[in-house]
Protein backbone atom coordinates (compact mmCIF):
# COMPACT_ATOMS: atom_id res chain seq x y z
CA UNK A 1 0.00 0.00 0.00
CA UNK A 2 1.22 3.48 -0.78
CA UNK A 3 1.71 6.04 1.91
CA UNK A 4 0.20 9.50 1.92
CA UNK A 5 2.61 12.35 2.46
CA UNK A 6 1.47 15.13 4.79
CA UNK A 7 0.88 18.42 3.05
CA UNK A 8 3.64 20.83 3.92
CA UNK A 9 4.52 24.33 2.81
CA UNK A 10 6.12 23.07 -0.41
CA UNK A 11 2.99 21.12 -1.36
CA UNK A 12 0.90 24.20 -0.66
CA UNK A 13 3.06 26.31 -2.94
CA UNK A 14 2.59 23.78 -5.74
CA UNK A 15 -1.16 24.36 -5.54
CA UNK A 16 -0.56 28.10 -5.99
CA UNK A 17 1.63 28.69 -9.06
CA UNK A 18 4.54 30.94 -8.20
CA UNK A 19 5.24 34.13 -10.05
CA UNK A 20 8.35 36.08 -9.16
CA UNK A 21 7.83 39.20 -7.10
CA UNK A 22 9.77 41.21 -9.67
CA UNK A 23 7.23 40.29 -12.38
CA UNK A 24 4.28 41.00 -10.11
CA UNK A 25 5.76 44.34 -9.12
CA UNK A 26 6.53 45.23 -12.74
CA UNK A 27 2.94 44.44 -13.72
CA UNK A 28 1.66 46.67 -10.90
CA UNK A 29 3.95 49.50 -12.05
CA UNK A 30 2.69 49.16 -15.62
CA UNK A 31 -0.93 49.23 -14.43
CA UNK A 32 -0.31 52.29 -12.27
CA UNK A 33 1.55 54.17 -15.01
CA UNK A 34 -1.12 53.33 -17.59
CA UNK A 35 -4.01 54.49 -15.40
CA UNK A 36 -2.24 57.69 -14.40
CA UNK A 37 -1.25 58.49 -18.00
CA UNK A 38 -4.82 58.00 -19.20
CA UNK A 39 -6.06 60.40 -16.53
CA UNK A 40 -3.53 63.10 -17.43
CA UNK A 41 -3.61 62.92 -21.22
CA UNK A 42 -7.02 61.56 -22.18
CA UNK A 43 -9.49 64.45 -22.57
CA UNK A 44 -12.50 62.15 -22.97
CA UNK A 45 -11.97 59.63 -20.18
CA UNK A 46 -14.46 60.01 -17.33
CA UNK A 47 -12.59 58.70 -14.34
CA UNK A 48 -14.68 59.94 -11.41
CA UNK A 49 -18.14 59.14 -10.08
CA UNK A 50 -20.00 60.59 -7.16
CA UNK A 51 -20.97 57.65 -4.95
CA UNK A 52 -20.70 58.34 -1.20
CA UNK A 53 -21.89 54.89 -0.13
CA UNK A 54 -19.40 53.00 -2.32
CA UNK A 55 -16.65 55.37 -1.21
CA UNK A 56 -17.43 54.49 2.40
CA UNK A 57 -17.51 50.77 1.64
CA UNK A 58 -14.07 50.86 -0.02
CA UNK A 59 -12.60 52.86 2.86
CA UNK A 60 -13.94 50.34 5.37
CA UNK A 61 -12.80 47.29 3.39
CA UNK A 62 -9.30 48.72 2.88
CA UNK A 63 -8.95 49.52 6.58
CA UNK A 64 -10.16 46.06 7.63
CA UNK A 65 -7.71 44.35 5.27
CA UNK A 66 -4.87 46.48 6.63
CA UNK A 67 -5.91 45.51 10.15
CA UNK A 68 -6.02 41.80 9.25
CA UNK A 69 -2.59 41.86 7.62
CA UNK A 70 -1.19 43.86 10.54
CA UNK A 71 -2.45 41.16 12.92
CA UNK A 72 -0.72 38.51 10.81
CA UNK A 73 2.53 40.51 10.74
CA UNK A 74 2.32 40.96 14.51
CA UNK A 75 2.18 37.17 14.87
CA UNK A 76 5.25 36.92 12.63
CA UNK A 77 7.00 39.47 14.82
CA UNK A 78 6.23 37.47 17.95
CA UNK A 79 8.11 34.54 16.40
CA UNK A 80 10.86 36.32 14.47
CA UNK A 81 11.54 39.45 16.49
CA UNK A 82 12.94 41.24 13.42
CA UNK A 83 12.90 44.97 12.75
CA UNK A 84 11.18 44.44 9.41
CA UNK A 85 8.15 42.75 10.93
CA UNK A 86 7.96 45.32 13.74
CA UNK A 87 8.11 48.32 11.39
CA UNK A 88 5.70 46.72 8.93
CA UNK A 89 3.20 45.97 11.71
CA UNK A 90 3.29 49.56 12.95
CA UNK A 91 2.94 50.96 9.43
CA UNK A 92 -0.08 48.81 8.62
CA UNK A 93 -1.72 49.63 11.94
CA UNK A 94 -1.40 53.35 11.23
CA UNK A 95 -2.89 52.93 7.74
CA UNK A 96 -5.77 50.94 9.21
CA UNK A 97 -6.41 53.54 11.91
CA UNK A 98 -6.41 56.37 9.37
CA UNK A 99 -9.04 54.56 7.33
CA UNK A 100 -11.27 53.56 10.25
CA UNK A 101 -12.81 56.96 10.86
CA UNK A 102 -10.24 59.43 12.20
CA UNK A 103 -11.95 62.10 10.10
CA UNK A 104 -15.32 61.30 11.72
CA UNK A 105 -13.81 61.30 15.21
CA UNK A 106 -12.23 64.73 14.77
CA UNK A 107 -15.11 66.36 12.86
CA UNK A 108 -17.23 67.11 15.97
CA UNK A 109 -14.33 68.90 17.71
CA UNK A 110 -15.75 72.29 18.53
CA UNK A 111 -14.16 75.53 17.42
CA UNK A 112 -12.25 74.06 14.48
CA UNK A 113 -13.11 74.67 10.86
CA UNK A 114 -13.94 71.81 8.53
CA UNK A 115 -10.98 70.79 6.42
CA UNK A 116 -8.40 71.39 9.16
CA UNK A 117 -7.92 68.79 11.92
CA UNK A 118 -10.26 66.29 10.24
CA UNK A 119 -7.88 66.21 7.25
CA UNK A 120 -4.48 66.96 8.72
CA UNK A 121 -4.69 64.20 11.34
CA UNK A 122 -5.50 61.29 8.94
CA UNK A 123 -2.96 62.72 6.49
CA UNK A 124 -0.21 62.76 9.14
CA UNK A 125 -1.07 59.21 10.26
CA UNK A 126 -1.10 57.90 6.67
CA UNK A 127 2.24 59.57 5.94
CA UNK A 128 3.76 58.08 9.10
CA UNK A 129 2.46 54.66 8.03
CA UNK A 130 4.02 55.02 4.58
CA UNK A 131 7.37 56.05 6.08
CA UNK A 132 7.35 53.06 8.42
CA UNK A 133 6.59 50.71 5.53
CA UNK A 134 9.50 51.99 3.44
CA UNK A 135 11.69 51.74 6.55
CA UNK A 136 10.58 48.11 6.89
CA UNK A 137 11.42 47.43 3.26
CA UNK A 138 14.92 48.88 3.66
CA UNK A 139 15.65 47.42 7.10
CA UNK A 140 18.01 44.56 7.85
CA UNK A 141 16.52 41.25 8.99
CA UNK A 142 18.20 41.72 12.35
CA UNK A 143 16.55 41.01 15.67
CA UNK A 144 15.23 43.80 17.84
CA UNK A 145 16.69 44.24 21.26
CA UNK A 146 14.58 42.80 24.05
CA UNK A 147 14.55 46.00 26.10
CA UNK A 148 10.79 45.74 26.56
CA UNK A 149 8.33 42.85 26.14
CA UNK A 150 7.32 42.44 22.52
CA UNK A 151 3.66 42.63 23.40
CA UNK A 152 4.15 46.24 24.51
CA UNK A 153 5.31 47.10 20.98
CA UNK A 154 1.72 46.66 19.82
CA UNK A 155 0.89 49.87 21.73
CA UNK A 156 3.34 51.97 19.70
CA UNK A 157 0.78 52.91 16.98
CA UNK A 158 -1.73 53.94 19.65
CA UNK A 159 0.87 56.12 21.36
CA UNK A 160 1.88 57.74 18.07
CA UNK A 161 -1.73 58.52 17.13
CA UNK A 162 -2.31 60.03 20.57
CA UNK A 163 0.79 62.23 20.36
CA UNK A 164 0.01 63.45 16.83
CA UNK A 165 -3.63 64.09 17.75
CA UNK A 166 -2.71 66.15 20.81
CA UNK A 167 -0.08 68.11 18.89
CA UNK A 168 -2.44 69.00 16.05
CA UNK A 169 -5.29 69.77 18.44
CA UNK A 170 -3.04 72.12 20.42
CA UNK A 171 -2.33 74.18 17.29
CA UNK A 172 -5.81 73.69 15.86
CA UNK A 173 -6.59 77.39 15.88
CA UNK A 174 -3.80 78.14 13.41
CA UNK A 175 -4.18 75.07 11.20
CA UNK A 176 -4.86 76.10 7.59
CA UNK A 177 -7.69 74.59 5.59
CA UNK A 178 -6.10 71.61 3.82
CA UNK A 179 -8.91 71.01 1.37
CA UNK A 180 -12.27 72.67 0.91
CA UNK A 181 -14.67 69.79 1.42
CA UNK A 182 -17.57 71.87 0.15
CA UNK A 183 -15.99 71.85 -3.31
CA UNK A 184 -18.00 69.75 -5.72
CA UNK A 185 -16.41 69.34 -9.17
CA UNK A 186 -18.64 70.22 -12.07
CA UNK A 187 -16.97 67.65 -14.29
CA UNK A 188 -14.81 64.58 -13.91
CA UNK A 189 -13.09 65.17 -17.22
CA UNK A 190 -9.81 66.45 -15.81
CA UNK A 191 -7.81 66.48 -12.63
CA UNK A 192 -8.20 69.53 -10.43
CA UNK A 193 -4.83 69.50 -8.58
CA UNK A 194 -6.10 71.48 -5.62
CA UNK A 195 -5.50 71.62 -1.90
CA UNK A 196 -2.96 73.14 0.44
CA UNK A 197 0.67 72.81 -0.81
CA UNK A 198 1.60 70.82 2.31
CA UNK A 199 -1.23 68.38 1.50
CA UNK A 200 0.14 67.83 -2.00
CA UNK A 201 3.72 67.47 -0.74
CA UNK A 202 2.64 64.95 1.90
CA UNK A 203 0.81 62.85 -0.69
CA UNK A 204 3.84 63.03 -2.97
CA UNK A 205 6.16 61.93 -0.16
CA UNK A 206 3.82 59.03 0.67
CA UNK A 207 3.79 58.04 -3.01
CA UNK A 208 7.59 58.09 -3.13
CA UNK A 209 7.78 55.99 0.03
CA UNK A 210 5.45 53.33 -1.36
CA UNK A 211 7.23 53.18 -4.72
CA UNK A 212 10.66 52.82 -3.09
CA UNK A 213 9.25 50.15 -0.79
CA UNK A 214 7.83 48.24 -3.78
CA UNK A 215 11.26 48.01 -5.38
CA UNK A 216 12.94 47.03 -2.11
CA UNK A 217 10.38 44.33 -1.32
CA UNK A 218 10.57 42.97 -4.88
CA UNK A 219 14.25 42.08 -4.41
CA UNK A 220 13.78 40.18 -1.15
CA UNK A 221 11.67 37.03 -1.82
CA UNK A 222 14.25 35.56 -4.21
CA UNK A 223 16.61 35.04 -1.29
CA UNK A 224 14.07 34.63 1.52
CA UNK A 225 11.13 32.68 0.05
CA UNK A 226 8.64 34.80 2.02
CA UNK A 227 5.09 34.60 0.63
CA UNK A 228 3.80 37.76 2.28
CA UNK A 229 6.84 39.83 1.36
CA UNK A 230 6.54 38.60 -2.24
CA UNK A 231 3.17 40.36 -2.54
CA UNK A 232 4.22 43.50 -0.70
CA UNK A 233 6.14 44.69 -3.78
CA UNK A 234 3.16 44.92 -6.18
CA UNK A 235 0.86 46.08 -3.37
CA UNK A 236 3.14 49.01 -2.52
CA UNK A 237 3.42 49.87 -6.21
CA UNK A 238 -0.35 50.29 -6.52
CA UNK A 239 -0.38 52.16 -3.22
CA UNK A 240 2.23 54.58 -4.53
CA UNK A 241 0.34 55.32 -7.74
CA UNK A 242 -2.85 55.73 -5.71
CA UNK A 243 -1.13 58.57 -3.82
CA UNK A 244 -0.03 60.12 -7.11
CA UNK A 245 -3.65 60.09 -8.21
CA UNK A 246 -4.63 61.70 -4.91
CA UNK A 247 -2.29 64.56 -5.80
CA UNK A 248 -4.24 65.00 -9.05
CA UNK A 249 -7.56 64.75 -7.23
CA UNK A 250 -7.73 64.32 -3.43
CA UNK A 251 -10.84 62.15 -3.50
CA UNK A 252 -10.10 60.91 0.02
CA UNK A 253 -11.84 64.02 1.25
CA UNK A 254 -14.85 64.09 -1.08
CA UNK A 255 -17.86 61.95 -1.92
CA UNK A 256 -16.35 61.21 -5.32
CA UNK A 257 -14.86 57.87 -6.26
CA UNK A 258 -11.75 58.27 -8.39
CA UNK A 259 -8.99 56.10 -9.78
CA UNK A 260 -6.89 56.76 -6.69
CA UNK A 261 -9.48 54.92 -4.61
CA UNK A 262 -9.53 51.99 -7.05
CA UNK A 263 -5.73 51.72 -7.06
CA UNK A 264 -5.65 51.91 -3.27
CA UNK A 265 -8.21 49.10 -3.00
CA UNK A 266 -6.11 47.07 -5.45
CA UNK A 267 -3.16 47.58 -3.12
CA UNK A 268 -5.05 46.13 -0.18
CA UNK A 269 -6.44 43.24 -2.23
CA UNK A 270 -2.88 42.24 -3.12
CA UNK A 271 -1.99 42.43 0.57
CA UNK A 272 -4.94 40.14 1.25
CA UNK A 273 -3.67 37.66 -1.36
CA UNK A 274 -0.24 37.63 0.31
CA UNK A 275 -1.77 37.12 3.74
CA UNK A 276 -3.97 34.29 2.44
CA UNK A 277 -1.01 32.49 0.91
CA UNK A 278 1.00 32.85 4.09
CA UNK A 279 -1.87 31.49 6.19
CA UNK A 280 -2.22 28.59 3.75
CA UNK A 281 1.39 27.65 4.42
CA UNK A 282 0.64 27.40 8.14
CSV table of C-alpha atoms in Angstrom, one decimal:
chain,number,residue,atom,x,y,z
A,1,UNK,CA,0.0,0.0,0.0
A,2,UNK,CA,1.2,3.5,-0.8
A,3,UNK,CA,1.7,6.0,1.9
A,4,UNK,CA,0.2,9.5,1.9
A,5,UNK,CA,2.6,12.4,2.5
A,6,UNK,CA,1.5,15.1,4.8
A,7,UNK,CA,0.9,18.4,3.1
A,8,UNK,CA,3.6,20.8,3.9
A,9,UNK,CA,4.5,24.3,2.8
A,10,UNK,CA,6.1,23.1,-0.4
A,11,UNK,CA,3.0,21.1,-1.4
A,12,UNK,CA,0.9,24.2,-0.7
A,13,UNK,CA,3.1,26.3,-2.9
A,14,UNK,CA,2.6,23.8,-5.7
A,15,UNK,CA,-1.2,24.4,-5.5
A,16,UNK,CA,-0.6,28.1,-6.0
A,17,UNK,CA,1.6,28.7,-9.1
A,18,UNK,CA,4.5,30.9,-8.2
A,19,UNK,CA,5.2,34.1,-10.1
A,20,UNK,CA,8.3,36.1,-9.2
A,21,UNK,CA,7.8,39.2,-7.1
A,22,UNK,CA,9.8,41.2,-9.7
A,23,UNK,CA,7.2,40.3,-12.4
A,24,UNK,CA,4.3,41.0,-10.1
A,25,UNK,CA,5.8,44.3,-9.1
A,26,UNK,CA,6.5,45.2,-12.7
A,27,UNK,CA,2.9,44.4,-13.7
A,28,UNK,CA,1.7,46.7,-10.9
A,29,UNK,CA,4.0,49.5,-12.0
A,30,UNK,CA,2.7,49.2,-15.6
A,31,UNK,CA,-0.9,49.2,-14.4
A,32,UNK,CA,-0.3,52.3,-12.3
A,33,UNK,CA,1.5,54.2,-15.0
A,34,UNK,CA,-1.1,53.3,-17.6
A,35,UNK,CA,-4.0,54.5,-15.4
A,36,UNK,CA,-2.2,57.7,-14.4
A,37,UNK,CA,-1.3,58.5,-18.0
A,38,UNK,CA,-4.8,58.0,-19.2
A,39,UNK,CA,-6.1,60.4,-16.5
A,40,UNK,CA,-3.5,63.1,-17.4
A,41,UNK,CA,-3.6,62.9,-21.2
A,42,UNK,CA,-7.0,61.6,-22.2
A,43,UNK,CA,-9.5,64.5,-22.6
A,44,UNK,CA,-12.5,62.1,-23.0
A,45,UNK,CA,-12.0,59.6,-20.2
A,46,UNK,CA,-14.5,60.0,-17.3
A,47,UNK,CA,-12.6,58.7,-14.3
A,48,UNK,CA,-14.7,59.9,-11.4
A,49,UNK,CA,-18.1,59.1,-10.1
A,50,UNK,CA,-20.0,60.6,-7.2
A,51,UNK,CA,-21.0,57.7,-4.9
A,52,UNK,CA,-20.7,58.3,-1.2
A,53,UNK,CA,-21.9,54.9,-0.1
A,54,UNK,CA,-19.4,53.0,-2.3
A,55,UNK,CA,-16.6,55.4,-1.2
A,56,UNK,CA,-17.4,54.5,2.4
A,57,UNK,CA,-17.5,50.8,1.6
A,58,UNK,CA,-14.1,50.9,0.0
A,59,UNK,CA,-12.6,52.9,2.9
A,60,UNK,CA,-13.9,50.3,5.4
A,61,UNK,CA,-12.8,47.3,3.4
A,62,UNK,CA,-9.3,48.7,2.9
A,63,UNK,CA,-8.9,49.5,6.6
A,64,UNK,CA,-10.2,46.1,7.6
A,65,UNK,CA,-7.7,44.3,5.3
A,66,UNK,CA,-4.9,46.5,6.6
A,67,UNK,CA,-5.9,45.5,10.2
A,68,UNK,CA,-6.0,41.8,9.2
A,69,UNK,CA,-2.6,41.9,7.6
A,70,UNK,CA,-1.2,43.9,10.5
A,71,UNK,CA,-2.4,41.2,12.9
A,72,UNK,CA,-0.7,38.5,10.8
A,73,UNK,CA,2.5,40.5,10.7
A,74,UNK,CA,2.3,41.0,14.5
A,75,UNK,CA,2.2,37.2,14.9
A,76,UNK,CA,5.2,36.9,12.6
A,77,UNK,CA,7.0,39.5,14.8
A,78,UNK,CA,6.2,37.5,18.0
A,79,UNK,CA,8.1,34.5,16.4
A,80,UNK,CA,10.9,36.3,14.5
A,81,UNK,CA,11.5,39.5,16.5
A,82,UNK,CA,12.9,41.2,13.4
A,83,UNK,CA,12.9,45.0,12.8
A,84,UNK,CA,11.2,44.4,9.4
A,85,UNK,CA,8.1,42.8,10.9
A,86,UNK,CA,8.0,45.3,13.7
A,87,UNK,CA,8.1,48.3,11.4
A,88,UNK,CA,5.7,46.7,8.9
A,89,UNK,CA,3.2,46.0,11.7
A,90,UNK,CA,3.3,49.6,13.0
A,91,UNK,CA,2.9,51.0,9.4
A,92,UNK,CA,-0.1,48.8,8.6
A,93,UNK,CA,-1.7,49.6,11.9
A,94,UNK,CA,-1.4,53.3,11.2
A,95,UNK,CA,-2.9,52.9,7.7
A,96,UNK,CA,-5.8,50.9,9.2
A,97,UNK,CA,-6.4,53.5,11.9
A,98,UNK,CA,-6.4,56.4,9.4
A,99,UNK,CA,-9.0,54.6,7.3
A,100,UNK,CA,-11.3,53.6,10.2
A,101,UNK,CA,-12.8,57.0,10.9
A,102,UNK,CA,-10.2,59.4,12.2
A,103,UNK,CA,-11.9,62.1,10.1
A,104,UNK,CA,-15.3,61.3,11.7
A,105,UNK,CA,-13.8,61.3,15.2
A,106,UNK,CA,-12.2,64.7,14.8
A,107,UNK,CA,-15.1,66.4,12.9
A,108,UNK,CA,-17.2,67.1,16.0
A,109,UNK,CA,-14.3,68.9,17.7
A,110,UNK,CA,-15.8,72.3,18.5
A,111,UNK,CA,-14.2,75.5,17.4
A,112,UNK,CA,-12.3,74.1,14.5
A,113,UNK,CA,-13.1,74.7,10.9
A,114,UNK,CA,-13.9,71.8,8.5
A,115,UNK,CA,-11.0,70.8,6.4
A,116,UNK,CA,-8.4,71.4,9.2
A,117,UNK,CA,-7.9,68.8,11.9
A,118,UNK,CA,-10.3,66.3,10.2
A,119,UNK,CA,-7.9,66.2,7.2
A,120,UNK,CA,-4.5,67.0,8.7
A,121,UNK,CA,-4.7,64.2,11.3
A,122,UNK,CA,-5.5,61.3,8.9
A,123,UNK,CA,-3.0,62.7,6.5
A,124,UNK,CA,-0.2,62.8,9.1
A,125,UNK,CA,-1.1,59.2,10.3
A,126,UNK,CA,-1.1,57.9,6.7
A,127,UNK,CA,2.2,59.6,5.9
A,128,UNK,CA,3.8,58.1,9.1
A,129,UNK,CA,2.5,54.7,8.0
A,130,UNK,CA,4.0,55.0,4.6
A,131,UNK,CA,7.4,56.1,6.1
A,132,UNK,CA,7.3,53.1,8.4
A,133,UNK,CA,6.6,50.7,5.5
A,134,UNK,CA,9.5,52.0,3.4
A,135,UNK,CA,11.7,51.7,6.5
A,136,UNK,CA,10.6,48.1,6.9
A,137,UNK,CA,11.4,47.4,3.3
A,138,UNK,CA,14.9,48.9,3.7
A,139,UNK,CA,15.7,47.4,7.1
A,140,UNK,CA,18.0,44.6,7.9
A,141,UNK,CA,16.5,41.2,9.0
A,142,UNK,CA,18.2,41.7,12.4
A,143,UNK,CA,16.5,41.0,15.7
A,144,UNK,CA,15.2,43.8,17.8
A,145,UNK,CA,16.7,44.2,21.3
A,146,UNK,CA,14.6,42.8,24.0
A,147,UNK,CA,14.6,46.0,26.1
A,148,UNK,CA,10.8,45.7,26.6
A,149,UNK,CA,8.3,42.9,26.1
A,150,UNK,CA,7.3,42.4,22.5
A,151,UNK,CA,3.7,42.6,23.4
A,152,UNK,CA,4.2,46.2,24.5
A,153,UNK,CA,5.3,47.1,21.0
A,154,UNK,CA,1.7,46.7,19.8
A,155,UNK,CA,0.9,49.9,21.7
A,156,UNK,CA,3.3,52.0,19.7
A,157,UNK,CA,0.8,52.9,17.0
A,158,UNK,CA,-1.7,53.9,19.6
A,159,UNK,CA,0.9,56.1,21.4
A,160,UNK,CA,1.9,57.7,18.1
A,161,UNK,CA,-1.7,58.5,17.1
A,162,UNK,CA,-2.3,60.0,20.6
A,163,UNK,CA,0.8,62.2,20.4
A,164,UNK,CA,0.0,63.5,16.8
A,165,UNK,CA,-3.6,64.1,17.7
A,166,UNK,CA,-2.7,66.2,20.8
A,167,UNK,CA,-0.1,68.1,18.9
A,168,UNK,CA,-2.4,69.0,16.1
A,169,UNK,CA,-5.3,69.8,18.4
A,170,UNK,CA,-3.0,72.1,20.4
A,171,UNK,CA,-2.3,74.2,17.3
A,172,UNK,CA,-5.8,73.7,15.9
A,173,UNK,CA,-6.6,77.4,15.9
A,174,UNK,CA,-3.8,78.1,13.4
A,175,UNK,CA,-4.2,75.1,11.2
A,176,UNK,CA,-4.9,76.1,7.6
A,177,UNK,CA,-7.7,74.6,5.6
A,178,UNK,CA,-6.1,71.6,3.8
A,179,UNK,CA,-8.9,71.0,1.4
A,180,UNK,CA,-12.3,72.7,0.9
A,181,UNK,CA,-14.7,69.8,1.4
A,182,UNK,CA,-17.6,71.9,0.2
A,183,UNK,CA,-16.0,71.9,-3.3
A,184,UNK,CA,-18.0,69.7,-5.7
A,185,UNK,CA,-16.4,69.3,-9.2
A,186,UNK,CA,-18.6,70.2,-12.1
A,187,UNK,CA,-17.0,67.6,-14.3
A,188,UNK,CA,-14.8,64.6,-13.9
A,189,UNK,CA,-13.1,65.2,-17.2
A,190,UNK,CA,-9.8,66.5,-15.8
A,191,UNK,CA,-7.8,66.5,-12.6
A,192,UNK,CA,-8.2,69.5,-10.4
A,193,UNK,CA,-4.8,69.5,-8.6
A,194,UNK,CA,-6.1,71.5,-5.6
A,195,UNK,CA,-5.5,71.6,-1.9
A,196,UNK,CA,-3.0,73.1,0.4
A,197,UNK,CA,0.7,72.8,-0.8
A,198,UNK,CA,1.6,70.8,2.3
A,199,UNK,CA,-1.2,68.4,1.5
A,200,UNK,CA,0.1,67.8,-2.0
A,201,UNK,CA,3.7,67.5,-0.7
A,202,UNK,CA,2.6,64.9,1.9
A,203,UNK,CA,0.8,62.9,-0.7
A,204,UNK,CA,3.8,63.0,-3.0
A,205,UNK,CA,6.2,61.9,-0.2
A,206,UNK,CA,3.8,59.0,0.7
A,207,UNK,CA,3.8,58.0,-3.0
A,208,UNK,CA,7.6,58.1,-3.1
A,209,UNK,CA,7.8,56.0,0.0
A,210,UNK,CA,5.4,53.3,-1.4
A,211,UNK,CA,7.2,53.2,-4.7
A,212,UNK,CA,10.7,52.8,-3.1
A,213,UNK,CA,9.2,50.1,-0.8
A,214,UNK,CA,7.8,48.2,-3.8
A,215,UNK,CA,11.3,48.0,-5.4
A,216,UNK,CA,12.9,47.0,-2.1
A,217,UNK,CA,10.4,44.3,-1.3
A,218,UNK,CA,10.6,43.0,-4.9
A,219,UNK,CA,14.2,42.1,-4.4
A,220,UNK,CA,13.8,40.2,-1.2
A,221,UNK,CA,11.7,37.0,-1.8
A,222,UNK,CA,14.3,35.6,-4.2
A,223,UNK,CA,16.6,35.0,-1.3
A,224,UNK,CA,14.1,34.6,1.5
A,225,UNK,CA,11.1,32.7,0.1
A,226,UNK,CA,8.6,34.8,2.0
A,227,UNK,CA,5.1,34.6,0.6
A,228,UNK,CA,3.8,37.8,2.3
A,229,UNK,CA,6.8,39.8,1.4
A,230,UNK,CA,6.5,38.6,-2.2
A,231,UNK,CA,3.2,40.4,-2.5
A,232,UNK,CA,4.2,43.5,-0.7
A,233,UNK,CA,6.1,44.7,-3.8
A,234,UNK,CA,3.2,44.9,-6.2
A,235,UNK,CA,0.9,46.1,-3.4
A,236,UNK,CA,3.1,49.0,-2.5
A,237,UNK,CA,3.4,49.9,-6.2
A,238,UNK,CA,-0.3,50.3,-6.5
A,239,UNK,CA,-0.4,52.2,-3.2
A,240,UNK,CA,2.2,54.6,-4.5
A,241,UNK,CA,0.3,55.3,-7.7
A,242,UNK,CA,-2.8,55.7,-5.7
A,243,UNK,CA,-1.1,58.6,-3.8
A,244,UNK,CA,0.0,60.1,-7.1
A,245,UNK,CA,-3.7,60.1,-8.2
A,246,UNK,CA,-4.6,61.7,-4.9
A,247,UNK,CA,-2.3,64.6,-5.8
A,248,UNK,CA,-4.2,65.0,-9.1
A,249,UNK,CA,-7.6,64.7,-7.2
A,250,UNK,CA,-7.7,64.3,-3.4
A,251,UNK,CA,-10.8,62.2,-3.5
A,252,UNK,CA,-10.1,60.9,0.0
A,253,UNK,CA,-11.8,64.0,1.3
A,254,UNK,CA,-14.9,64.1,-1.1
A,255,UNK,CA,-17.9,61.9,-1.9
A,256,UNK,CA,-16.4,61.2,-5.3
A,257,UNK,CA,-14.9,57.9,-6.3
A,258,UNK,CA,-11.7,58.3,-8.4
A,259,UNK,CA,-9.0,56.1,-9.8
A,260,UNK,CA,-6.9,56.8,-6.7
A,261,UNK,CA,-9.5,54.9,-4.6
A,262,UNK,CA,-9.5,52.0,-7.0
A,263,UNK,CA,-5.7,51.7,-7.1
A,264,UNK,CA,-5.6,51.9,-3.3
A,265,UNK,CA,-8.2,49.1,-3.0
A,266,UNK,CA,-6.1,47.1,-5.5
A,267,UNK,CA,-3.2,47.6,-3.1
A,268,UNK,CA,-5.0,46.1,-0.2
A,269,UNK,CA,-6.4,43.2,-2.2
A,270,UNK,CA,-2.9,42.2,-3.1
A,271,UNK,CA,-2.0,42.4,0.6
A,272,UNK,CA,-4.9,40.1,1.2
A,273,UNK,CA,-3.7,37.7,-1.4
A,274,UNK,CA,-0.2,37.6,0.3
A,275,UNK,CA,-1.8,37.1,3.7
A,276,UNK,CA,-4.0,34.3,2.4
A,277,UNK,CA,-1.0,32.5,0.9
A,278,UNK,CA,1.0,32.9,4.1
A,279,UNK,CA,-1.9,31.5,6.2
A,280,UNK,CA,-2.2,28.6,3.8
A,281,UNK,CA,1.4,27.6,4.4
A,282,UNK,CA,0.6,27.4,8.1
